[in-house]
Short mmCIF file of C-alpha atoms in Angstrom, two decimals:
data_model
loop_
_atom_site.label_atom_id
_atom_site.label_comp_id
_atom_site.label_asym_id
_atom_site.label_seq_id
_atom_site.Cartn_x
_atom_site.Cartn_y
_atom_site.Cartn_z
CA MET V 483 55.95 99.42 24.40
CA GLN V 484 58.87 98.40 26.41
CA THR V 485 56.60 95.36 27.38
CA VAL V 486 55.94 94.14 24.15
CA SER V 487 59.93 94.79 23.32
CA TRP V 488 60.83 92.54 26.71
CA LEU V 489 57.67 89.76 25.04
CA VAL V 490 59.38 89.80 21.30
CA LEU V 491 63.16 89.71 23.12
CA ALA V 492 61.99 86.91 24.77
CA VAL V 493 59.96 85.20 22.05
CA PHE V 494 63.10 85.74 19.58
CA CYS V 495 65.97 83.59 22.68
CA ILE V 496 63.29 80.77 22.75
CA TRP V 497 62.57 80.73 18.93
CA ARG V 498 66.34 80.67 18.63
CA HIS V 499 67.53 78.55 21.02
CA VAL V 500 69.11 81.23 23.20
CA GLY V 501 70.74 79.80 26.59
CA SER V 502 68.94 76.80 26.16
CA ARG V 503 72.38 75.15 26.56
CA GLY V 504 74.65 73.88 29.71
CA LEU V 505 77.43 72.02 30.76
CA ILE V 506 75.48 68.65 31.08
CA ARG V 507 73.76 66.57 28.71
CA ARG V 508 69.67 67.98 28.52
CA SER V 509 68.62 64.32 30.38
CA HIS V 510 70.29 65.35 33.37
CA TYR V 511 68.72 69.22 33.14
CA SER V 512 65.64 68.62 35.26
CA GLU V 513 68.00 67.46 38.01
CA PHE V 514 69.05 71.20 38.10
CA TYR V 515 65.52 72.42 37.56
CA GLY V 516 64.92 70.52 41.24
CA ILE V 517 67.74 72.16 42.66
CA ALA V 518 65.83 75.51 41.51
CA PHE V 519 62.28 74.42 42.55
CA LEU V 520 63.59 73.64 45.64
CA ALA V 521 66.02 76.41 46.66
CA ALA V 522 63.44 78.63 46.31
CA ILE V 523 60.56 76.91 47.38
CA LEU V 524 62.87 76.77 51.28
CA LEU V 525 63.94 80.44 51.14
CA ILE V 526 60.06 81.34 50.91
CA GLY V 527 58.34 79.16 53.40
CA ALA V 528 61.97 80.17 55.97
CA ARG V 529 60.47 84.01 55.54
CA VAL V 530 57.23 82.98 55.80
CA VAL V 531 58.06 80.89 59.00
CA THR V 532 59.84 83.35 60.63
CA ALA V 533 57.94 86.23 59.43
CA ALA V 534 54.50 84.33 61.45
CA PHE V 535 56.27 83.22 65.00
CA PHE V 536 58.44 86.46 64.97
CA GLY V 537 57.45 89.16 63.03
CA SER V 538 54.27 90.29 60.99
CA PHE V 539 52.36 90.52 57.49
CA SER V 540 52.17 93.33 55.97
CA THR V 541 49.77 93.44 52.81
CA SER V 542 50.98 93.53 49.12
CA PRO V 543 51.94 96.84 47.08
CA TYR V 544 51.27 95.37 44.17
CA ASP V 545 47.89 95.45 42.21
CA HIS V 546 45.64 91.99 42.52
CA SER V 547 43.02 92.47 40.28
CA ILE V 548 42.80 90.08 37.02
CA MET V 549 44.08 93.07 35.13
CA GLY V 550 46.45 93.61 37.46
CA LEU V 551 48.10 90.31 37.61
CA PHE V 552 48.11 90.34 34.11
CA ARG V 553 50.31 92.80 33.86
CA ASN V 554 52.67 91.70 36.08
CA LEU V 555 53.05 88.66 34.43
CA ILE V 556 53.76 90.05 31.28
CA GLY V 557 55.93 92.76 32.21
CA GLN V 558 57.95 90.75 34.26
CA PHE V 559 58.44 86.93 33.63
CA PRO V 560 59.88 88.04 30.24
CA VAL V 561 62.60 90.38 31.37
CA LEU V 562 63.45 87.63 33.66
CA PHE V 563 63.48 84.46 30.90
CA VAL V 564 65.85 86.77 28.62
CA ARG V 565 68.17 87.91 31.18
CA GLU V 566 68.91 84.18 32.48
CA ALA V 567 68.54 83.02 28.65
CA PHE V 568 71.33 86.12 28.17
CA ARG V 569 73.38 84.97 31.02
CA SER V 570 73.33 81.04 30.25
CA GLU V 571 74.47 81.70 26.65
CA ILE V 572 76.96 83.74 27.64
CA LEU V 573 78.22 81.63 30.00
CA PHE V 574 78.25 78.84 27.58
CA ARG V 575 80.26 80.23 24.94
CA VAL V 576 82.99 81.43 28.17
CA PHE V 577 83.07 77.37 29.55
CA HIS V 578 83.46 76.71 26.02
CA MET V 579 86.40 78.93 24.35
CA ARG V 580 87.94 79.53 27.22
CA ARG V 581 90.22 77.05 29.64
CA GLY V 582 91.38 77.48 33.51
CA TRP V 583 91.48 80.32 35.10
CA LYS V 584 90.63 82.54 31.99
CA ARG V 585 86.73 81.32 32.23
CA GLY V 586 86.41 81.43 36.07
CA LEU V 587 87.71 85.31 35.64
CA LEU V 588 85.69 86.46 32.81
CA ALA V 589 82.49 84.68 34.05
CA ALA V 590 82.70 86.36 37.25
CA PHE V 591 83.28 89.61 35.70
CA ILE V 592 79.38 88.65 33.73
CA THR V 593 78.01 88.09 37.10
CA ALA V 594 78.92 90.83 38.08
CA CYS V 595 77.85 92.92 35.34
CA PHE V 596 74.08 91.51 35.91
CA ILE V 597 74.51 92.78 39.43
CA SER V 598 75.70 96.18 38.85
CA VAL V 599 73.14 96.41 37.03
CA GLU V 600 69.73 96.08 39.94
CA LEU V 601 71.94 98.44 41.85
CA ASN V 602 69.65 101.40 43.97
CA TYR V 603 73.12 104.31 42.77
CA ALA V 604 70.61 106.65 43.73
CA LYS V 605 70.04 105.22 46.63
CA LEU V 606 74.02 104.52 47.76
CA ALA V 607 75.28 108.19 46.77
CA SER V 608 72.41 109.12 49.06
CA MET V 609 73.61 107.61 52.10
CA GLN V 610 75.74 109.82 54.64
CA GLU V 611 76.26 107.82 57.50
CA LEU V 612 78.42 104.98 57.61
CA LYS V 613 76.34 102.89 59.42
CA THR V 614 73.16 103.15 56.77
CA PHE V 615 75.73 101.16 54.13
CA VAL V 616 76.36 98.48 56.85
CA ILE V 617 72.47 97.35 57.00
CA TYR V 618 72.09 98.44 53.69
CA LEU V 619 75.72 96.08 52.26
CA PHE V 620 74.23 92.89 54.34
CA GLU V 621 70.15 93.98 53.69
CA VAL V 622 70.16 94.44 50.11
CA ILE V 623 73.64 94.16 48.10
CA LEU V 624 74.93 90.72 49.68
CA PRO V 625 71.92 88.22 48.88
CA LEU V 626 71.66 90.02 45.56
CA VAL V 627 75.78 88.97 45.18
CA MET V 628 74.28 85.20 46.54
CA GLU V 629 71.62 85.55 44.18
CA HIS V 630 73.24 86.26 41.12
CA ILE V 631 75.92 83.43 41.93
CA PHE V 632 73.47 81.29 42.25
CA LEU V 633 71.48 81.92 39.09
CA SER V 634 74.81 82.01 37.48
CA VAL V 635 75.39 78.37 38.43
CA LEU V 636 71.96 76.88 37.14
CA ASP V 637 71.89 78.42 34.22
CA LEU V 638 75.70 76.76 32.65
CA TYR V 639 75.06 74.04 33.81
CA GLY V 640 71.03 73.36 33.93
CA SER V 641 70.53 76.27 30.57
CA CYS V 642 68.33 79.29 31.79
CA ARG V 643 65.47 77.53 32.51
CA SER V 644 66.42 76.56 35.88
CA GLY V 645 67.94 79.62 36.42
CA PHE V 646 64.32 81.04 35.75
CA CYS V 647 62.91 78.35 37.78
CA TYR V 648 64.64 79.75 40.76
CA ALA V 649 63.73 83.58 39.54
CA ALA V 650 60.36 83.27 38.35
CA LEU V 651 59.44 80.81 42.16
CA LEU V 652 60.75 84.00 44.31
CA THR V 653 59.18 86.44 42.04
CA ALA V 654 55.57 85.72 42.25
CA PHE V 655 55.74 84.85 45.40
CA GLU V 656 56.67 88.71 45.89
CA TRP V 657 54.11 90.17 43.24
CA TYR V 658 51.45 87.13 43.19
CA PHE V 659 50.80 86.85 47.83
CA PRO V 660 48.95 88.88 48.57
CA VAL V 661 50.53 89.71 51.95
CA LEU V 662 53.87 89.29 52.32
CA PRO V 663 56.53 88.93 55.05
CA ASN V 664 57.99 91.51 57.68
CA VAL V 665 61.49 89.61 58.66
CA ASN V 666 63.96 91.19 60.76
CA TRP V 667 67.16 92.07 58.39
CA LEU V 668 69.68 90.32 60.12
CA ALA V 669 67.28 86.76 60.00
CA GLU V 670 67.06 88.06 55.97
CA THR V 671 70.10 88.56 55.41
CA VAL V 672 71.12 84.91 56.86
CA TYR V 673 68.48 83.43 54.93
CA ALA V 674 68.94 85.37 51.19
CA LEU V 675 72.63 83.97 52.26
CA ILE V 676 73.37 80.76 53.60
CA LEU V 677 69.99 78.95 51.70
CA PRO V 678 71.65 79.73 48.18
CA ALA V 679 75.05 78.67 49.45
CA LEU V 680 73.90 75.79 50.38
CA PHE V 681 71.96 75.00 47.11
CA LEU V 682 75.10 76.47 44.80
CA MET V 683 77.51 73.87 46.00
CA GLN V 684 75.16 71.01 45.99
CA ALA V 685 74.74 72.12 42.47
CA VAL V 686 77.92 73.33 41.54
CA ASP V 687 79.20 69.09 43.47
CA ARG V 688 76.16 67.59 40.92
CA GLY V 689 77.04 69.21 37.75
CA GLU V 690 81.05 68.29 38.05
CA ILE V 691 80.02 64.70 38.61
CA LEU V 692 77.04 65.16 36.23
CA GLN V 693 79.92 66.35 33.71
CA GLY V 694 82.83 63.24 34.96
CA LYS V 695 85.02 65.05 36.34
CA ARG V 696 84.79 63.66 39.54
CA ARG V 697 82.90 60.86 41.76
CA ARG V 698 81.17 60.83 43.79
CA THR V 699 82.65 60.55 47.10
CA ALA V 700 82.42 60.23 50.80
CA ALA V 701 83.48 63.70 51.26
CA GLY V 702 81.07 65.29 48.90
CA ARG V 703 78.09 63.83 50.70
CA LYS V 704 80.23 64.47 54.68
CA GLY V 705 79.85 68.14 52.50
CA GLN V 706 75.98 67.89 51.82
CA ILE V 707 76.29 67.10 55.76
CA THR V 708 77.80 69.71 57.23
CA GLY V 709 76.33 72.85 54.94
CA CYS V 710 72.51 71.02 56.85
CA ILE V 711 74.13 70.86 59.56
CA SER V 712 75.26 74.31 59.47
CA LEU V 713 71.36 75.91 58.25
CA ALA V 714 69.74 74.25 61.33
CA PHE V 715 72.71 76.27 63.47
CA CYS V 716 72.36 79.53 61.68
CA VAL V 717 68.16 78.98 62.08
CA GLY V 718 69.63 78.34 65.84
CA ILE V 719 70.70 81.34 66.19
CA ILE V 720 67.98 83.04 64.56
CA TRP V 721 65.37 81.61 66.84
CA PHE V 722 67.29 82.78 69.60
CA PHE V 723 68.22 86.13 69.03
CA ALA V 724 64.31 85.73 67.79
CA GLY V 725 63.45 85.02 71.86
CA VAL V 726 62.24 81.33 70.67
CA PHE V 727 64.19 80.05 73.44
CA PRO V 728 63.46 79.96 77.82
CA VAL V 729 66.82 82.50 77.55
CA TYR V 730 67.58 85.32 74.81
CA PRO V 731 69.90 87.48 74.37
CA SER V 732 69.76 91.45 73.92
CA VAL V 733 72.12 94.51 73.73
CA VAL V 734 72.30 97.21 76.14
CA LEU V 735 72.22 100.78 74.40
CA THR V 736 72.50 102.91 77.27
CA GLY V 737 74.40 103.30 80.03
CA SER V 738 71.31 103.91 82.71
CA MET V 739 72.60 101.11 85.02
CA GLN V 740 76.25 102.04 84.62
CA PRO V 741 77.82 100.19 86.35
CA VAL V 742 76.60 96.96 86.18
CA PHE V 743 76.19 96.59 82.40
CA ASP V 744 77.92 98.91 80.10
CA PRO V 745 76.39 100.56 76.00
CA GLY V 746 77.43 97.64 73.94
CA ASP V 747 77.07 94.66 76.08
CA MET V 748 75.15 91.64 75.71
CA VAL V 749 73.11 90.43 78.13
CA LEU V 750 70.91 87.13 79.31
CA ILE V 751 67.44 87.38 80.12
CA GLU V 752 65.85 84.24 81.28
CA LYS V 753 62.28 84.79 79.82
CA ILE V 754 59.15 85.32 82.80
CA SER V 755 56.15 83.72 81.29
CA SER V 756 53.54 82.28 84.60
CA GLU V 757 52.92 83.97 87.96
CA GLU V 758 54.78 82.13 89.88
CA GLN V 759 57.53 83.57 88.48
CA LEU V 760 56.87 86.93 88.76
CA GLN V 761 55.89 86.49 91.94
CA ASP V 762 59.45 85.48 93.20
CA LEU V 763 60.80 89.05 91.78
CA LYS V 764 61.62 90.66 94.42
CA ALA V 765 63.80 93.84 95.05
CA GLY V 766 67.03 94.52 93.62
CA ASP V 767 66.32 92.13 90.84
CA VAL V 768 67.21 93.31 87.36
CA ILE V 769 64.24 93.03 84.92
CA ASN V 770 63.77 93.80 81.12
CA PHE V 771 60.61 94.91 80.60
CA LYS V 772 58.24 96.86 77.18
CA ARG V 773 56.59 100.31 77.60
CA ASP V 774 55.41 101.74 74.75
CA GLU V 775 57.37 99.71 72.25
CA ILE V 776 60.13 100.24 73.77
CA ASN V 777 62.23 97.83 76.08
CA ILE V 778 64.34 99.54 79.20
CA SER V 779 66.29 96.92 81.46
CA HIS V 780 65.99 98.75 85.19
CA ARG V 781 65.87 97.28 88.74
CA ILE V 782 63.18 96.64 91.00
CA LEU V 783 64.12 98.82 93.98
CA GLN V 784 60.63 97.66 96.01
CA VAL V 785 56.97 95.42 94.94
CA ILE V 786 54.18 97.68 95.50
CA GLU V 787 50.51 96.25 96.29
CA GLU V 788 47.80 98.61 94.52
CA ASP V 789 44.35 97.76 93.34
CA GLY V 790 44.49 94.16 94.36
CA GLY V 791 47.30 93.73 92.90
CA TYR V 792 50.87 94.20 92.72
CA CYS V 793 53.34 96.16 90.50
CA PHE V 794 57.23 97.43 90.81
CA GLN V 795 59.04 100.44 91.27
CA THR V 796 62.11 100.43 89.49
CA LYS V 797 64.63 103.12 88.69
CA GLY V 798 68.57 103.18 86.62
CA ASP V 799 71.32 102.75 88.77
CA ASN V 800 73.04 104.83 86.78
CA ASN V 801 70.54 107.08 87.32
CA SER V 802 69.64 109.74 89.77
CA SER V 803 65.74 109.47 90.54
CA GLU V 804 63.40 106.16 90.10
CA ASP V 805 61.56 105.64 87.01
CA VAL V 806 58.33 107.78 87.36
CA ARG V 807 55.56 105.36 85.74
CA LEU V 808 55.60 102.10 87.77
CA VAL V 809 55.46 98.49 85.45
CA LYS V 810 52.60 96.39 85.22
CA PRO V 811 53.24 92.23 85.34
CA GLU V 812 51.77 92.54 82.43
CA GLU V 813 55.36 94.56 80.92
CA VAL V 814 57.93 92.39 82.75
CA ARG V 815 59.32 90.03 79.43
CA GLY V 816 62.31 88.48 82.26
CA ILE V 817 65.33 88.62 84.51
CA ILE V 818 68.43 89.63 83.37
CA HIS V 819 70.59 87.35 84.90
CA HIS V 820 74.23 86.55 82.88
CA ARG V 821 76.46 90.20 80.87
CA ILE V 822 78.26 89.09 77.45
CA PRO V 823 80.91 92.39 77.91
CA HIS V 824 81.47 94.12 74.59
CA ALA V 825 79.12 91.40 72.93
CA GLY V 826 77.21 93.55 71.46
CA LEU V 827 78.92 96.98 70.36
CA LEU V 828 78.13 96.45 66.44
CA ILE V 829 74.59 96.27 67.09
CA LEU V 830 75.07 99.26 69.30
CA TRP V 831 76.21 100.98 66.17
CA LEU V 832 74.55 100.05 64.34
CA LYS V 833 71.18 101.50 66.75
CA SER V 834 72.43 104.00 68.43
CA SER V 835 70.20 107.45 67.79
CA ASP V 836 69.91 110.86 69.14
CA SER V 837 66.09 110.32 69.70
CA GLN V 838 66.76 107.12 71.91
CA PRO V 839 65.18 108.02 75.55
CA ASP V 840 68.37 107.33 78.02
CA ASP V 841 66.87 104.41 79.67
CA VAL V 842 66.41 101.98 76.98
CA GLU V 843 67.87 99.03 76.54
CA PHE V 844 67.61 96.91 73.21
#
């Protein structure tokens, strides 16, 4: 019954041309369709590429049978179309009835109403710790706010079809792709904020030009170039933290290496990827190694030969005894060279847990 209701509403919107008007001429709507399409494809591509190189993929939880795909089609897309149609119609009327700051304030209020409908208030109410809320804020709330601001601009200038194009592509990827990318929440936040923001600026800039409010200027082109550079910089930062480059950062979570490293310090680790680099390791070097899915940074006490090979005896400077298990060569990730004091305090706060082993380093 619910699905039928949304289908009827979608047909009504199409029949009565609800949301079919934008602030620019109809002949220019295609430009905003293109902006919406490109923004969605780049956001999806960024997630897939990041998961392919630095994350993982998981099987989609949605039904991909013929009937399942059909139910998803008629159950999701009419809802999206009706939502964008009403958003576009309301914003169009506001911008024609109001002038000055009042219409901007009303547009912000309307966008906030659409955002509030999608928030999970039960989950928010169940959060007991501040750090859980902070992660939820960056992972869900801020990307949701940016998405709806971008949709409002698309609907306002290019009619509801522009916003529907963007929302439908993202939804189709989530519901119809057989495997979905698992991306670190920090990378997901950066992508979900930066990419829509860049296309948002482009959409506003193009909309004002097509309305005749201003001409394309060198400053506008410079802003677009700056936006592209900012995007490249943000992607580079993500890659740096993901370990793409020969040197990558890590945050110390415990005090096992005090006073050399304090909890909350950020350390820069040089990757070890060859046999020659492993053979150069000696007593006194501080190495980063992975054991049981946990990253640990301890100092080498001695290099031990056994069974025709060699292992490393390690110990945290602040620990009372050496590590029980020897570190095998394949477990070594890199050697620590530099320390940035207190640069990882936020990560320490977010990652702190009573269940962390005493020698864990993230």
